Coordinates of C-alpha atoms and ligand atoms in Angstrom, one line a residue:
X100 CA 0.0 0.0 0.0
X101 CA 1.4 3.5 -1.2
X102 CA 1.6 6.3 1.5
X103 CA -1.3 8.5 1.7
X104 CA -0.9 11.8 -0.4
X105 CA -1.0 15.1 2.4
X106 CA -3.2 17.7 1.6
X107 CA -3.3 20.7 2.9
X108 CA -6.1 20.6 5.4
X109 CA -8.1 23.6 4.2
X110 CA -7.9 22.4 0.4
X111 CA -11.8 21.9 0.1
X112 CA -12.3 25.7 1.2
X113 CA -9.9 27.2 -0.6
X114 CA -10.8 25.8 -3.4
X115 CA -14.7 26.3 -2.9
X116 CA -13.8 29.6 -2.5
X117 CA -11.8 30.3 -5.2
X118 CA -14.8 29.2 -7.6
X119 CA -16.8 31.6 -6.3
X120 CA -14.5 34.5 -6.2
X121 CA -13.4 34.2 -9.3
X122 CA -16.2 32.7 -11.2
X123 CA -16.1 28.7 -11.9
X124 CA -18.9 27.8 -10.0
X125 CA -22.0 29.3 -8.2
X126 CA -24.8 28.4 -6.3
X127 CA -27.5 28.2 -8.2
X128 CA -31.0 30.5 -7.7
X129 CA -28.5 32.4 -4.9
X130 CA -30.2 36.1 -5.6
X131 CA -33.2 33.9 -4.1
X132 CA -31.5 31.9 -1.1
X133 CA -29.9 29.8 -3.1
X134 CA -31.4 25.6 -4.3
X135 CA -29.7 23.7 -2.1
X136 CA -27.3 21.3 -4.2
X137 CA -27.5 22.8 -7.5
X138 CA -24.6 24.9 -9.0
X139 CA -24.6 27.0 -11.9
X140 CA -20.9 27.4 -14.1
X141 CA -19.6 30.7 -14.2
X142 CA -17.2 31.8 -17.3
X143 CA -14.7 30.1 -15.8
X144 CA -16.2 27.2 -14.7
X145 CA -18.2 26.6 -18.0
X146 CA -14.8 26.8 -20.0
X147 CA -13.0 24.0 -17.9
X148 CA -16.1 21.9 -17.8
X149 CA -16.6 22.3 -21.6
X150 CA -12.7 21.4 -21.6
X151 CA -13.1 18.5 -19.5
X152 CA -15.7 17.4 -21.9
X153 CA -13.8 17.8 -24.8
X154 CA -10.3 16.1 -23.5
X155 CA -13.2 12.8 -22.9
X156 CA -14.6 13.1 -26.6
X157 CA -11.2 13.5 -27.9
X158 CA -9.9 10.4 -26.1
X159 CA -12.9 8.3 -26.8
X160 CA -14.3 9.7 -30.3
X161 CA -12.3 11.7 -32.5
X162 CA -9.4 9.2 -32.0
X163 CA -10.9 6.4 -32.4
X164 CA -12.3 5.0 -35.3
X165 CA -14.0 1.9 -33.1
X166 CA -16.3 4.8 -31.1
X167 CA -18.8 6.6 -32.6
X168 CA -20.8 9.7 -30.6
X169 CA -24.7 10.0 -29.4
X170 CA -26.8 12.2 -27.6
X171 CA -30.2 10.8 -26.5
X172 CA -33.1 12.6 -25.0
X173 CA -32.9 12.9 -21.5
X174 CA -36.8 12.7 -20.7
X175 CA -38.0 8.7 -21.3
X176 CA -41.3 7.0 -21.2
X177 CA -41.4 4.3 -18.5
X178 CA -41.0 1.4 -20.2
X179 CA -36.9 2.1 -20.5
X180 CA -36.9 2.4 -16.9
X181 CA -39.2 -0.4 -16.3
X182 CA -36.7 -2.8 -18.6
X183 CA -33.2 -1.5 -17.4
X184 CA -34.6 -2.1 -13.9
X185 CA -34.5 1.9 -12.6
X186 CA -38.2 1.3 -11.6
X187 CA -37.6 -1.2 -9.1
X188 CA -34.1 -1.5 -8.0
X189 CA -32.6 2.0 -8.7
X190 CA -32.9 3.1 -5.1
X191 CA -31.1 4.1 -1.9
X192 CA -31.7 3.0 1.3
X193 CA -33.3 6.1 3.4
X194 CA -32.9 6.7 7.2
X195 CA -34.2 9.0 9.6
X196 CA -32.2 10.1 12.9
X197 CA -35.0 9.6 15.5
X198 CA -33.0 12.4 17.4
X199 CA -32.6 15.2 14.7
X200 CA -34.9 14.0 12.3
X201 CA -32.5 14.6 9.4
X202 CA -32.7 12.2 6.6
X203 CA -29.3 10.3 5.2
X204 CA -28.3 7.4 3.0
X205 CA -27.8 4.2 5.5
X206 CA -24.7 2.7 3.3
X207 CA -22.9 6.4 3.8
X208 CA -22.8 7.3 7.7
X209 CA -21.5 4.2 9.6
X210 CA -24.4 4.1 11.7
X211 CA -23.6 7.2 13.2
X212 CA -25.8 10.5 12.6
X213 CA -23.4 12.7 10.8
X214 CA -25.5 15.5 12.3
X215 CA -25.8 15.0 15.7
X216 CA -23.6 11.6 16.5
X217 CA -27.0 9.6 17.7
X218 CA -26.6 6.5 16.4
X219 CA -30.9 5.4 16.3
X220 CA -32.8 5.8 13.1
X221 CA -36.0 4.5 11.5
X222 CA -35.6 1.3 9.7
X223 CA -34.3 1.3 6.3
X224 CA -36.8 1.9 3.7
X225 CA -36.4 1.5 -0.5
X226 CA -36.3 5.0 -1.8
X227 CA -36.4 5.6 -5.6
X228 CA -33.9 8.0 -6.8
X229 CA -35.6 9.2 -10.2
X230 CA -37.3 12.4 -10.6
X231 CA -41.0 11.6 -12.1
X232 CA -42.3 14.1 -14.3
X233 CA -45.6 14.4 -16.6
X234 CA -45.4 15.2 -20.2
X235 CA -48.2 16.9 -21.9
X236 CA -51.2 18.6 -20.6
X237 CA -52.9 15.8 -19.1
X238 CA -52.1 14.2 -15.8
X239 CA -52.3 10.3 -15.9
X240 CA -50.2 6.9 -16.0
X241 CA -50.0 7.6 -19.8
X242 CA -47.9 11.1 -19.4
X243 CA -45.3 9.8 -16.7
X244 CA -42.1 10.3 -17.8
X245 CA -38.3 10.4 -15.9
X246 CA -35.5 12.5 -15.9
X247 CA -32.6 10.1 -16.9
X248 CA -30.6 9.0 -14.4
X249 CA -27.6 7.9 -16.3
X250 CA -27.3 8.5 -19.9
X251 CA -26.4 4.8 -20.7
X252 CA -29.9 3.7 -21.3
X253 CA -30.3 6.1 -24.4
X254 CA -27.5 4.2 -25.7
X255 CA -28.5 1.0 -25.7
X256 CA -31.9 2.0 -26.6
X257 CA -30.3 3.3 -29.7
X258 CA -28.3 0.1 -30.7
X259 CA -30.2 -1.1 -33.5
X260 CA -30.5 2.4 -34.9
X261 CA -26.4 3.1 -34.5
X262 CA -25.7 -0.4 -35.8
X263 CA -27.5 -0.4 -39.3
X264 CA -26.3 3.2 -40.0
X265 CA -23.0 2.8 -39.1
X266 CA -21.9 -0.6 -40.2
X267 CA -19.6 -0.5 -36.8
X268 CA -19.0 -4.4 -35.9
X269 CA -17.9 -5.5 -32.6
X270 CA -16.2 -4.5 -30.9
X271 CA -17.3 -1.0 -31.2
X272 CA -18.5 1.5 -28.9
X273 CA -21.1 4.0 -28.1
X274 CA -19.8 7.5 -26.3
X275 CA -22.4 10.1 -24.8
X276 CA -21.9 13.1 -22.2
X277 CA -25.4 14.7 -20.8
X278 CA -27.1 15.8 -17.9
X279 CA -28.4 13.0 -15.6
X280 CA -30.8 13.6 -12.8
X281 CA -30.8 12.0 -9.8
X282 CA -32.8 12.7 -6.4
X283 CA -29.7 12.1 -4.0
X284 CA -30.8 11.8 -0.5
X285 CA -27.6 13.6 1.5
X286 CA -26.0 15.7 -1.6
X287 CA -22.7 17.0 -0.8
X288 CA -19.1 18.1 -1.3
X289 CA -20.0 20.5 -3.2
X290 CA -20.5 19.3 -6.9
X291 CA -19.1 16.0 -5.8
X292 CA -23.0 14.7 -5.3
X293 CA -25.9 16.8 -6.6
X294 CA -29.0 16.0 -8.1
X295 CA -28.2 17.7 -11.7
X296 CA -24.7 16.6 -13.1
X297 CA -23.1 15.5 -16.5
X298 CA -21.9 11.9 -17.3
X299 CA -19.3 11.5 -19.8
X300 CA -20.5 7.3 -20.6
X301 CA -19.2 5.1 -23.2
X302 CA -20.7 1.5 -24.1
X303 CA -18.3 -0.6 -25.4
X304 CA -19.9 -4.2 -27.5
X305 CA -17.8 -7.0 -27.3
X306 CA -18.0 -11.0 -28.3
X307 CA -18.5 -12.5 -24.8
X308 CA -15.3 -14.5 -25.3
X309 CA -13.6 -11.4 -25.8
X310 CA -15.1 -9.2 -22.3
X311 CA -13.0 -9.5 -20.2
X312 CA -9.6 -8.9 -21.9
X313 CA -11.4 -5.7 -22.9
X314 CA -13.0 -4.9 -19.1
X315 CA -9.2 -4.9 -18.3
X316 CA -8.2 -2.4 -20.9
X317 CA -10.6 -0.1 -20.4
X318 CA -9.3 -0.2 -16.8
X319 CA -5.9 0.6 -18.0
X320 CA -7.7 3.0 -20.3
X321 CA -9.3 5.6 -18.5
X322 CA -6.7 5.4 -15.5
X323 CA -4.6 6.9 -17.9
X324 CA -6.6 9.8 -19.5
X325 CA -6.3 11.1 -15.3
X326 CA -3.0 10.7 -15.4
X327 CA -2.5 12.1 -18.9
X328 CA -4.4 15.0 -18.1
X329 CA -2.1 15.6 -15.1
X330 CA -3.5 14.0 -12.2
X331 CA -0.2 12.7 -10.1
X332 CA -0.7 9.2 -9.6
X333 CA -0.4 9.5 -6.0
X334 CA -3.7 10.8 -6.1
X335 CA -5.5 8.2 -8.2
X336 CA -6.3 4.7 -7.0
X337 CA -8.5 1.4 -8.6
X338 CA -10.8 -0.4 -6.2
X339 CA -12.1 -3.4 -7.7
X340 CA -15.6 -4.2 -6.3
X341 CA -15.8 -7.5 -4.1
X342 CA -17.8 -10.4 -6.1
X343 CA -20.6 -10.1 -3.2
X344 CA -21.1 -6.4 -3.4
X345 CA -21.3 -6.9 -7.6
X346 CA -24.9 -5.5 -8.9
X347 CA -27.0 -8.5 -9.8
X348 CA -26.4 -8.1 -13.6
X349 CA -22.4 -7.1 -13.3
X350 CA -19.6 -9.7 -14.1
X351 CA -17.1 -7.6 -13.0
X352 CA -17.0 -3.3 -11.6
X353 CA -13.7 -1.5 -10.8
X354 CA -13.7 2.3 -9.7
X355 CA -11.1 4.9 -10.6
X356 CA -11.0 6.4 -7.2
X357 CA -9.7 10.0 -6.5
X358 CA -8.0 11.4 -3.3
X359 CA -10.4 14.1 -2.4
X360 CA -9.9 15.9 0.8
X361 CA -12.1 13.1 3.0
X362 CA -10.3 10.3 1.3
X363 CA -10.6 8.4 -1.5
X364 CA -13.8 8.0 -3.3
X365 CA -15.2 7.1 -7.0
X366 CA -14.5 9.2 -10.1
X367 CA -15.7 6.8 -12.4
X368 CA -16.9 3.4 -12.9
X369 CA -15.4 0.9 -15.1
X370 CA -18.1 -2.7 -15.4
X371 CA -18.5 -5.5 -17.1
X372 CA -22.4 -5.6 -18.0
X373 CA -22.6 -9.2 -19.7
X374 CA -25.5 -8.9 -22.0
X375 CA -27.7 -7.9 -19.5
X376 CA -29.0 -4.3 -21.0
X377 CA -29.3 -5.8 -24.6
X378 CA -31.3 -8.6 -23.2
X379 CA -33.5 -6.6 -21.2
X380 CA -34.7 -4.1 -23.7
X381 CA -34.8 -6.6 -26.4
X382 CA -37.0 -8.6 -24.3
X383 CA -39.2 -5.6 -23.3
X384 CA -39.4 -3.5 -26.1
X385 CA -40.1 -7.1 -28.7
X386 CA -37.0 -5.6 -31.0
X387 CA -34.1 -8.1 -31.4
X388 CA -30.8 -6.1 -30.5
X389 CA -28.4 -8.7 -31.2
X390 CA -25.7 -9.0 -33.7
X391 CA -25.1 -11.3 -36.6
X392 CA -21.2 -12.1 -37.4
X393 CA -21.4 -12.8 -41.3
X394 CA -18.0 -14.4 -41.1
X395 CA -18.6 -17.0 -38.2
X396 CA -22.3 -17.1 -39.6
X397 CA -23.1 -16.7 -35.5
X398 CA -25.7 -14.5 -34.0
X399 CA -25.1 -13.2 -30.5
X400 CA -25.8 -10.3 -28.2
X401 CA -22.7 -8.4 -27.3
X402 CA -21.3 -8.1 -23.8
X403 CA -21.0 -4.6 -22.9
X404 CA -17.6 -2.8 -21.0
X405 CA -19.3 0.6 -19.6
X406 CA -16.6 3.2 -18.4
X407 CA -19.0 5.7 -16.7
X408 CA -17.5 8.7 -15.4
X409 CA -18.8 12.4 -13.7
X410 CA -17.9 15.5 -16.3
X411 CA -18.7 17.9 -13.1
X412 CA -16.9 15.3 -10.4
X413 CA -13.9 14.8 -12.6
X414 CA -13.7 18.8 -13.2
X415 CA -13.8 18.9 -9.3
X416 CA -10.8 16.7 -8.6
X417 CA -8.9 18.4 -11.7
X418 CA -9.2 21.8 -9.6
X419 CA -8.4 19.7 -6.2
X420 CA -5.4 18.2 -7.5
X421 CA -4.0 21.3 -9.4
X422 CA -4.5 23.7 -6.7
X423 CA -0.9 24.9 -4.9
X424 CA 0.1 27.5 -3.2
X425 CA 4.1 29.0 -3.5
X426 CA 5.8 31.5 -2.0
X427 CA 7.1 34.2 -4.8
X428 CA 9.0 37.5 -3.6
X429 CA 7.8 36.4 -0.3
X430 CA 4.6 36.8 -1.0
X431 CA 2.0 33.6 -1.1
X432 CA 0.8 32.8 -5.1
X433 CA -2.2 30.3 -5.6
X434 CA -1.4 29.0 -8.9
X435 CA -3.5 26.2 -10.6
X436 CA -1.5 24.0 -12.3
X437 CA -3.9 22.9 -15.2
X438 CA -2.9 21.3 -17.8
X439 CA -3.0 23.5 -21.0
X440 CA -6.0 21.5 -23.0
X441 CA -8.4 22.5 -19.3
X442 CA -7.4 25.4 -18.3
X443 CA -10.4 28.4 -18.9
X444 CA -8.1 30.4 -20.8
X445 CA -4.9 29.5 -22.3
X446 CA -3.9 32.8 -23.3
X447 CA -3.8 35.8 -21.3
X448 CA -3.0 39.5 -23.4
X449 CA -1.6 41.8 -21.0
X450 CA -0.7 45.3 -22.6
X451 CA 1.4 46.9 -20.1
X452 CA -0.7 50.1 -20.5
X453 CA -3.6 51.5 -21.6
X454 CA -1.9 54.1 -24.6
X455 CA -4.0 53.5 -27.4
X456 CA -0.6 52.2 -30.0
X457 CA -0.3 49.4 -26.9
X458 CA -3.9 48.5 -27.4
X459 CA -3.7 48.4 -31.0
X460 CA -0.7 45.8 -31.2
X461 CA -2.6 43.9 -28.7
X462 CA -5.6 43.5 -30.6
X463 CA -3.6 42.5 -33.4
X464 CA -2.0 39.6 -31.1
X465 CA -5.7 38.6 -30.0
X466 CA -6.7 38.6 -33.3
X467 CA -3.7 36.2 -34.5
X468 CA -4.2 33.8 -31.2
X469 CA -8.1 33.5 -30.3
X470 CA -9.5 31.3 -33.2
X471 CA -6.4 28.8 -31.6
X472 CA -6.4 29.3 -28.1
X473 CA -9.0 30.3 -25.5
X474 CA -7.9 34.0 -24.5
X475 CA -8.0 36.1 -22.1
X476 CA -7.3 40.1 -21.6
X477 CA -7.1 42.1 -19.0
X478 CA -5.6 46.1 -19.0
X479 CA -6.3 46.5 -15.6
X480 CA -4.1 47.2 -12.5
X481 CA -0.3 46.5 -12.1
X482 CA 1.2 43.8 -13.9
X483 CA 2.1 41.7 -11.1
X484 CA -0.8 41.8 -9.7
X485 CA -2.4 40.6 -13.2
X486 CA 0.0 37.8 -13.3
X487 CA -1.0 36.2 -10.4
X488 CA -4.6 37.0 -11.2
X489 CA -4.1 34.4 -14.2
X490 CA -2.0 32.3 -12.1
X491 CA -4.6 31.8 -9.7
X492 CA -6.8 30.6 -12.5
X493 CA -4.3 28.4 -14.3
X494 CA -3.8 30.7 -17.3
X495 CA -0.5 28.8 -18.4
X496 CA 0.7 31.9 -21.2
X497 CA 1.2 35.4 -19.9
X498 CA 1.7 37.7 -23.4
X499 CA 2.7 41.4 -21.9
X500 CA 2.6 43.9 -25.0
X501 CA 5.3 46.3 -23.6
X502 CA 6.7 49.9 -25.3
X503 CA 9.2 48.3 -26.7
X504 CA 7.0 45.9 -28.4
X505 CA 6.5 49.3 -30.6
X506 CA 10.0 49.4 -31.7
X507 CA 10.9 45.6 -32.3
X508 CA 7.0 43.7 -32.9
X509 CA 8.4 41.1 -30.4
X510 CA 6.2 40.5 -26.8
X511 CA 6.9 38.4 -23.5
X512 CA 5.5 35.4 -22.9
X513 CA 5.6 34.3 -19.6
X514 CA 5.0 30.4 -17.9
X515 CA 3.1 30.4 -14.9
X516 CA 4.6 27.1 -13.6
X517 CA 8.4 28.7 -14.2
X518 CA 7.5 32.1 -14.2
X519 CA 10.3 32.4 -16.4
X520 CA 9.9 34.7 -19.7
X521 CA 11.2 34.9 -23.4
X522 CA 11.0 37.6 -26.0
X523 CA 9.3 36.1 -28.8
X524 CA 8.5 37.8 -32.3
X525 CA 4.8 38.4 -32.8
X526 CA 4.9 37.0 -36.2
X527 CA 6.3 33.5 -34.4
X528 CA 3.7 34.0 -31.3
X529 CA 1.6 30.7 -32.7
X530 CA 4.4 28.5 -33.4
X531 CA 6.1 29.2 -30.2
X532 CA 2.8 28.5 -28.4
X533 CA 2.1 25.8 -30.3
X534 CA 5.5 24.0 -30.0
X535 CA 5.2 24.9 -26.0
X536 CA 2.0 23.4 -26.0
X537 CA 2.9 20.3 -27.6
X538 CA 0.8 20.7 -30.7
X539 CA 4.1 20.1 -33.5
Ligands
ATP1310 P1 -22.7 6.5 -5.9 O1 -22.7 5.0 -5.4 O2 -21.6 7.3 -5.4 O3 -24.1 7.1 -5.7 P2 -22.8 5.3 -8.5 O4 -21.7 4.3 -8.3 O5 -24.2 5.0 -8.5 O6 -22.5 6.5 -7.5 P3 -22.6 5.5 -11.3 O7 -24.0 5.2 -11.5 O8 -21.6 4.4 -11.6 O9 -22.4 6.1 -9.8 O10 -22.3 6.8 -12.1 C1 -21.1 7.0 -12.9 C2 -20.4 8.3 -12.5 O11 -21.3 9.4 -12.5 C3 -19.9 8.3 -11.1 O12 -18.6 7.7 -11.0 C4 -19.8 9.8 -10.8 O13 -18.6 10.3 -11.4 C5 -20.9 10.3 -11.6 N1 -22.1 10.6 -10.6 C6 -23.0 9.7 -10.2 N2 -23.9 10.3 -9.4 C7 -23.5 11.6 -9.3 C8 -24.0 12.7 -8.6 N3 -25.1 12.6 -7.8 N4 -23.4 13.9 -8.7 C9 -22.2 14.0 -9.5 N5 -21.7 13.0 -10.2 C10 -22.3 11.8 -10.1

């Protein structure tokens, strides 16, 4: 067993409070009191989540030529719930403390009232964690519709449809990121659990004989798009799910787990589904969603490999894990060390004044950088004090349009993890970024 990483004990608030003060994430409905567990993104936060988003598509779509992209309706009649068993076994087991009367999730508390430390609650009761909604004017069992709770289902749903217009064979997959909805008894940590979140979920059709070579892949897979995306690996664990505690349908489930500031907990979920969702539906719905090899001549419903991971948990631990603090000048810095492809902006424009011939040569930079990189730019206050405005938001290029830029068309581009700085010509300003990027 590896040591556990230290954190600084005040991480969590620090970094709570850094998305508010600077814009990545608010409460949501807050001119009103606020909705308790529902966030809105700010400019900030809606840039790294769209990031976040993008690094997943990129890694499971647009490289791939086995993975092809979907997005499915997130309201759904009954019947897909009623098949893919949401109905009757998507539920939490609900407890009352019979001393503060607050209401938690038995499997999360220890038997201990996180509240008030009583440790005697009602008995556990089934609660169902979908949110029922009607559609259409009239009320009745024929207008009852759900709010997705993972975005899986519209995937398999969708099978057939993907299949015949595709001509994918397995193994092939399925990739989706939505909204999912789900009525969480004790939300918390922030966006860690809320009721409204985004799924980044892939489903991944396999020959049975072939599942669990690929289940161990995947494993590999995604454990690495953390790591590639600059999660130290000190921070980043698998826990592979006892047989006992498997869900009825699952051959095999194995969590990347994150360090978060209370310990380690689930970033995403990697299982081994069997045929179980193809059967289901196929029986329920009367469509056959199976798959006919014409070179064995054999029919057969695919096993499915399901990476499911959290777009809005993930974006959380990225902020966690590049959040420092240094000491520079002796003064404290907060820098977030994001890696380029999620930080909000990748680019900040900094003319050292506000003279109108600085302005113009810094427009002129903007105008050669933005179609390339998200930028920022900011002609407010001292320098310094702009530098570690971006640092604080993991800005990793720092372009200061100075007076002398006037006489030689040459800026400074400075690194917020060296701090160090080069003169670089403006008509080289995208290859250099490029190059320090990576990109050629
Ligand atoms: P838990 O047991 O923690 O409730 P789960 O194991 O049911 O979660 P999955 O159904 O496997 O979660 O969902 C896949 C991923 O979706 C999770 O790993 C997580 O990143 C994300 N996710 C699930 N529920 C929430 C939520 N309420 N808020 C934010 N993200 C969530």
């Amino acid at each position: 067993m590896e040591a556990t990483p230290q954190l600084d004990p005040d991480l969590l608030d620090k970094v709570i409070n850094l998305c508010k003060r600077r814009g990545f994430i608010f409460q949501s409905a807050e001119i009103y009191g606020g909705f308790r567990s529902t966030y809105d993104y700010g400019p900030l936060g809606v840039n790294l989540l769209r990031n976040v988003k993008q690094a997943w598509w990129r890694a499971m779509v647009q490289t791939r030529v086995d993975i092809v992209g979907l997005d499915a309706a997130i309201l759904g009649p009954p019947a897909v719930w009623a098949a893919s068993g949401h109905l009757e076994t998507f539920t939490d087991p609900l407890v009352d403390c019979l001393k503060c009367k607050e209401r938690w999730r038995e499997d999360k508390i220890n038997g201990v009232c996180p509240n008030c430390g009583s440790t005697e609650f009602t008995a556990p009761r089934a609660f169902n964690l979908m949110f029922k909604t009607q559609a259409g004017p009239v009320e009745g069992e024929g207008s009852t519709a759900y709010l997705r709770p993972e975005t899986a289902q519209g995937i398999f749903t969708n099978f057939a449809n993907v299949l015949s217009t595709t001509r994918k064979k397995p193994p092939f997959g399925i990739a989706q990121i939505g909204k999912s909805f789900r009525n969480e008894i004790t939300p918390q940590n922030f966006v860690f659990r809320t009721r409204e979140f985004e799924q980044m979920e892939m489903e991944y059709f396999v020959p049975p004989a072939d599942a669990e070579q690929w289940y161990r892949y995947w494993i590999e897979t995604r454990l690495n798009w953390y790591l590639d995306l600059g999660i130290p690996r000190e921070m980043l664990q698998l826990h592979e799910h006892a047989k006992e505690d498997l869900s009825h349908y699952s051959k095999g489930t194995t969590d990347v787990e994150f360090f978060f500031p209370w310990g380690f907990d689930e970033l995403e979920g990697i299982a081994n589904r069997g045929d179980y969702d193809l059967t289901q539906h196929a029986k329920h719905s009367g469509v056959a969603l199976d798959y006919f090899d014409q070179a064995s001549g054999e029919r057969y419903t695919p096993y499915v490999i399901e990476p499911a991971a959290g777009a809005t948990r993930a974006m959380m631990a990225f902020l966690l894990s590049a959040y420092h603090e240094d000491v520079v000048e002796g003064e404290t810095r907060s820098v977030l060390r994001l890696d380029w492809r999620l930080a909000p902006y990748q680019v900040a424009v900094l003319p050292l004044s506000k003279k109108p011939d600085l302005e113009g040569v810094s427009a002129e930079v903007l105008g050669q950088l933005s179609p390339h990189f998200m930028c920022d730019y900011d002609v407010t206050q001292s320098i310094g004090k702009r530098y570690r405005r971006q640092d604080e938001i993991g800005t990793p290029f720092c372009i200061t349009v100075d007076f002398e830029t006037l006489n030689d068309r040459a800026v400074t581009v400075r690194d917020r993890d060296t701090m160090t700085q080069v003169r670089v010509p403006i008509d080289g300003l995208l290859t250099h970024l490029r190059n320090a990027t990576g990109q050629i």
